[in-house]
Coordinates of N, CA, C and O in Angstrom, one line a residue:
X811 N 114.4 95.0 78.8 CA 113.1 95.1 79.4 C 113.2 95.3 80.9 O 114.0 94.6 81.6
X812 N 112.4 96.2 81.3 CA 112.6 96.5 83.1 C 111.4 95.7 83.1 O 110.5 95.6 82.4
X813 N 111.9 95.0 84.8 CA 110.6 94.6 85.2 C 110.7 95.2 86.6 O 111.8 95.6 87.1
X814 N 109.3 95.1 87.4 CA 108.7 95.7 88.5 C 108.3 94.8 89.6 O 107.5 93.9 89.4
X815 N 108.6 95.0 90.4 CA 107.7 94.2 91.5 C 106.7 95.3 92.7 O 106.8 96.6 92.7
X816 N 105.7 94.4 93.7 CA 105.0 95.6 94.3 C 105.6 96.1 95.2 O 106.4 95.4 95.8
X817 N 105.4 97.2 95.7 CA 106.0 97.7 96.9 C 105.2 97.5 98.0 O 104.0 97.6 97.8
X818 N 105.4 97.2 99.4 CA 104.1 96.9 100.4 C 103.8 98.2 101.2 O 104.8 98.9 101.5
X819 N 102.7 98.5 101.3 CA 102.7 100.1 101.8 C 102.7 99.9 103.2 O 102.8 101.0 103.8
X820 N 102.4 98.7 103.9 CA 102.2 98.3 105.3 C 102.8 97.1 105.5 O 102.9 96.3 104.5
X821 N 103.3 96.9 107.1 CA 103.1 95.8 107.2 C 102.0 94.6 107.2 O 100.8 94.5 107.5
X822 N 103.1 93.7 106.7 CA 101.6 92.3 106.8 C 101.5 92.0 108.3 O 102.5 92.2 109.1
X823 N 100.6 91.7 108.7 CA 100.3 90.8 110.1 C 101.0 90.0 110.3 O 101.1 90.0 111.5
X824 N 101.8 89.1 109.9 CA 102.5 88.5 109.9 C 103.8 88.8 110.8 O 104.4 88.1 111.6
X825 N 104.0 89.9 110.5 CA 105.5 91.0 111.0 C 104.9 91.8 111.8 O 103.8 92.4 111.7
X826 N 105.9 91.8 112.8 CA 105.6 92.2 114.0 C 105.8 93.6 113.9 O 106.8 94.1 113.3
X827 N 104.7 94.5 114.7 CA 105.5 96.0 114.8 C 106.0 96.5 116.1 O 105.7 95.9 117.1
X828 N 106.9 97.5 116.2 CA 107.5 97.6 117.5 C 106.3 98.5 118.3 O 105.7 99.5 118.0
X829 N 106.4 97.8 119.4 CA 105.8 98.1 120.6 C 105.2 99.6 120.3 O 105.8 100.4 119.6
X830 N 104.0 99.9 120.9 CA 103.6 101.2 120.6 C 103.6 102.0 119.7 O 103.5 103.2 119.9
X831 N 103.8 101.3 118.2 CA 103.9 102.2 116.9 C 102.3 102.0 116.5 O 101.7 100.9 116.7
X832 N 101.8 102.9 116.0 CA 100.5 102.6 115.4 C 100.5 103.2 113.9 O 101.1 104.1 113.3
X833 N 99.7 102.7 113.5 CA 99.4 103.2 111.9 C 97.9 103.7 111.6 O 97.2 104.0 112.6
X834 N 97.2 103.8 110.4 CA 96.2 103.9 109.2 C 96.0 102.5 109.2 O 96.8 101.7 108.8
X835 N 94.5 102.2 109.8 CA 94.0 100.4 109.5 C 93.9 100.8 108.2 O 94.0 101.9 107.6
X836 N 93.7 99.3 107.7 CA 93.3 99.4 106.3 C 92.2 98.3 106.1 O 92.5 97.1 105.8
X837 N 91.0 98.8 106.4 CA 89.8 98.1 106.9 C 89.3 97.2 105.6 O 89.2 97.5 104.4
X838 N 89.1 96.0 106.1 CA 88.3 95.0 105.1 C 87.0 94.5 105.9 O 87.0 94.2 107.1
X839 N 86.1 94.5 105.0 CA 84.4 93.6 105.9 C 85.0 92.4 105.7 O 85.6 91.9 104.8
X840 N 84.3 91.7 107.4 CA 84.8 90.0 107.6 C 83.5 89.7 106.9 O 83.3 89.0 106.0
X841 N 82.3 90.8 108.1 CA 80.9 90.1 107.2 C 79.9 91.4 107.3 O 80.5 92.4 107.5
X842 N 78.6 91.3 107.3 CA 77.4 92.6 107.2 C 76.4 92.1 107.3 O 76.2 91.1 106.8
X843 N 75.6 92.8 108.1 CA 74.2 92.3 107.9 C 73.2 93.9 108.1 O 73.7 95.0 108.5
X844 N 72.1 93.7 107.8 CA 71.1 94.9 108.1 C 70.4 94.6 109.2 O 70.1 93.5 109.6
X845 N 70.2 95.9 110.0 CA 69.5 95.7 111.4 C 68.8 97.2 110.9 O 69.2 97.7 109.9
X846 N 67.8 97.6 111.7 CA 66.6 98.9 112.2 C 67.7 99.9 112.0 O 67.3 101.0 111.7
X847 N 68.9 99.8 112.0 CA 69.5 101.1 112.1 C 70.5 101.3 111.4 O 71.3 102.2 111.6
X848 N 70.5 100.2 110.0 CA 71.0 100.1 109.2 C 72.1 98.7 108.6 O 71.6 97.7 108.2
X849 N 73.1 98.9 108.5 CA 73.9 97.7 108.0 C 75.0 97.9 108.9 O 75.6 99.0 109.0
X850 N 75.1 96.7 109.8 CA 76.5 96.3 110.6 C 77.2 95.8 109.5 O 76.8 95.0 108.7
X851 N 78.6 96.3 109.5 CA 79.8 95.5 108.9 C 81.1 95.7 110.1 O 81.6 96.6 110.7
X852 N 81.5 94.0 110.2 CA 82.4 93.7 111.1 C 83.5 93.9 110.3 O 83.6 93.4 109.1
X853 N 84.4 94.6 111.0 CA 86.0 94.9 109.8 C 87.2 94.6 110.6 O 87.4 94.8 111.8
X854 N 88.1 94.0 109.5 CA 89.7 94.0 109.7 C 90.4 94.4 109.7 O 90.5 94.7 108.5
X855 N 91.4 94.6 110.2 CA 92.5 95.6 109.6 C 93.3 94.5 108.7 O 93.0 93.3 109.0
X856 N 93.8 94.6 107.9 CA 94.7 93.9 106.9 C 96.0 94.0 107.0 O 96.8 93.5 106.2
X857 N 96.3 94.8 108.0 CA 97.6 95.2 108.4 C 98.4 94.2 109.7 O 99.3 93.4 109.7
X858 N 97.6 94.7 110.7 CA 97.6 94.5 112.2 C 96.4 93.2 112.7 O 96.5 92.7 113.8
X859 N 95.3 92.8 111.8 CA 94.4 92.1 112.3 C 93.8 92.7 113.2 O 93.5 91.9 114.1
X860 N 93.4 94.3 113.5 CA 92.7 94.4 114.5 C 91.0 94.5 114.4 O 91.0 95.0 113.3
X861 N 90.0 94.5 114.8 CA 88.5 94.3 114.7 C 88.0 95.4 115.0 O 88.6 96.3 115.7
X862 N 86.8 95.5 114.5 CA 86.0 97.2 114.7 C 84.6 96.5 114.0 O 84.7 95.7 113.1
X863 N 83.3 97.1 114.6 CA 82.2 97.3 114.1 C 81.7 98.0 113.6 O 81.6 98.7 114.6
X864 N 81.2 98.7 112.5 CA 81.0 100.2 111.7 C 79.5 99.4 111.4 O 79.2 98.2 111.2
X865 N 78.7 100.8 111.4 CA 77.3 101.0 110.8 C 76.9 101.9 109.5 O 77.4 103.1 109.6
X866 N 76.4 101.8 108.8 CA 76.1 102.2 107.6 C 74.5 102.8 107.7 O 73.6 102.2 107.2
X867 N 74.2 103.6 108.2 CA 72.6 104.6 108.5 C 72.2 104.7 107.2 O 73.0 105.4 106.5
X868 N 71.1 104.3 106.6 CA 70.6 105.0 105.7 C 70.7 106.2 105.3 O 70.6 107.1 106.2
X869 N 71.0 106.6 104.0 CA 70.8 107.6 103.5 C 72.2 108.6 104.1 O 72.4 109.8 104.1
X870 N 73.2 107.3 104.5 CA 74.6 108.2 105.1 C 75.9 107.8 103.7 O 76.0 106.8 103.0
X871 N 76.5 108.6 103.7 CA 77.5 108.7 102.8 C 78.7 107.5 103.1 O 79.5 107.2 102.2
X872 N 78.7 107.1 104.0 CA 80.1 106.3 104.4 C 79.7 105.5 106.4 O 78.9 106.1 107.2
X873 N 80.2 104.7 106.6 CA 80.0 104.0 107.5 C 80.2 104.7 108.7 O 80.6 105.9 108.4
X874 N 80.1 104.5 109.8 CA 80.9 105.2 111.3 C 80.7 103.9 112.1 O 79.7 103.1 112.2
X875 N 82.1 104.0 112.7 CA 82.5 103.4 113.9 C 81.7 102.9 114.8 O 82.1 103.9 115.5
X876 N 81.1 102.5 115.4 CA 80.0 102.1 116.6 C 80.6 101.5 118.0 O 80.2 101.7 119.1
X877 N 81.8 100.9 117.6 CA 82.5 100.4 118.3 C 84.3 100.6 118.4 O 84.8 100.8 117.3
X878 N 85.0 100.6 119.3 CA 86.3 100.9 119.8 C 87.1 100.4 118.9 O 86.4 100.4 117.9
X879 N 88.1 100.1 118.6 CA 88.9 99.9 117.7 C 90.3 98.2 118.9 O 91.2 98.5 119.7
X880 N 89.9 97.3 118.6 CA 90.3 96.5 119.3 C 91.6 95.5 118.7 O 91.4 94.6 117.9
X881 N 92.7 95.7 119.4 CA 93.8 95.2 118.9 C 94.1 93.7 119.4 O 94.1 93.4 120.6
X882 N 94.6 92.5 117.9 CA 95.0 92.1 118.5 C 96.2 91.6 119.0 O 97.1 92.0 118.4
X883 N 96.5 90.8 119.9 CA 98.0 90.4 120.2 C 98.3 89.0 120.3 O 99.4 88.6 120.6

C-alpha cells in the first residue's frame, strides 16, 4: 500500500521569506459586514498574514480591493 502526504503549495507564515520575494495571497475573510455600498470583507493572506479590505457591490460577480494590500512584519 502507498501512502501520501500533502504537499504545501506556499509557505506558512510561520517561515520566513527572503527579503523582497513576493507571491499569490491566498486570501481568507477575518470578518464582513454590509454597508450602502455593499459587503466589506476584511481578508488575510494565509501565507504571509498580510491584510486587505475588498467590497462586494451588488449585483458584482467577485469582490475588488478598496484598499492597498498591507504587509506584515
Amino acid at each position: 500500500m502507498t501512502t501520501t502526504a500533502p504537499v504545501p503549495l506556499t509557505a506558512r507564515a510561520d517561515q520566513p521569506r527572503p527579503a523582497g520575494v513576493r507571491h499569490e495571497h491566498a486570501w481568507i475573510t477575518v470578518s464582513r459586514h454590509a454597508t450602502s455600498e455593499g459587503v466589506l470583507r476584511y481578508v488575510r493572506c494565509v501565507s504571509c498574514d498580510a491584510h486587505r479590505v475588498d467590497v462586494r457591490a451588488p449585483g458584482s460577480a467577485a469582490p475588488e480591493a478598496v484598499s492597498r494590500t498591507v504587509e506584515r512584519h
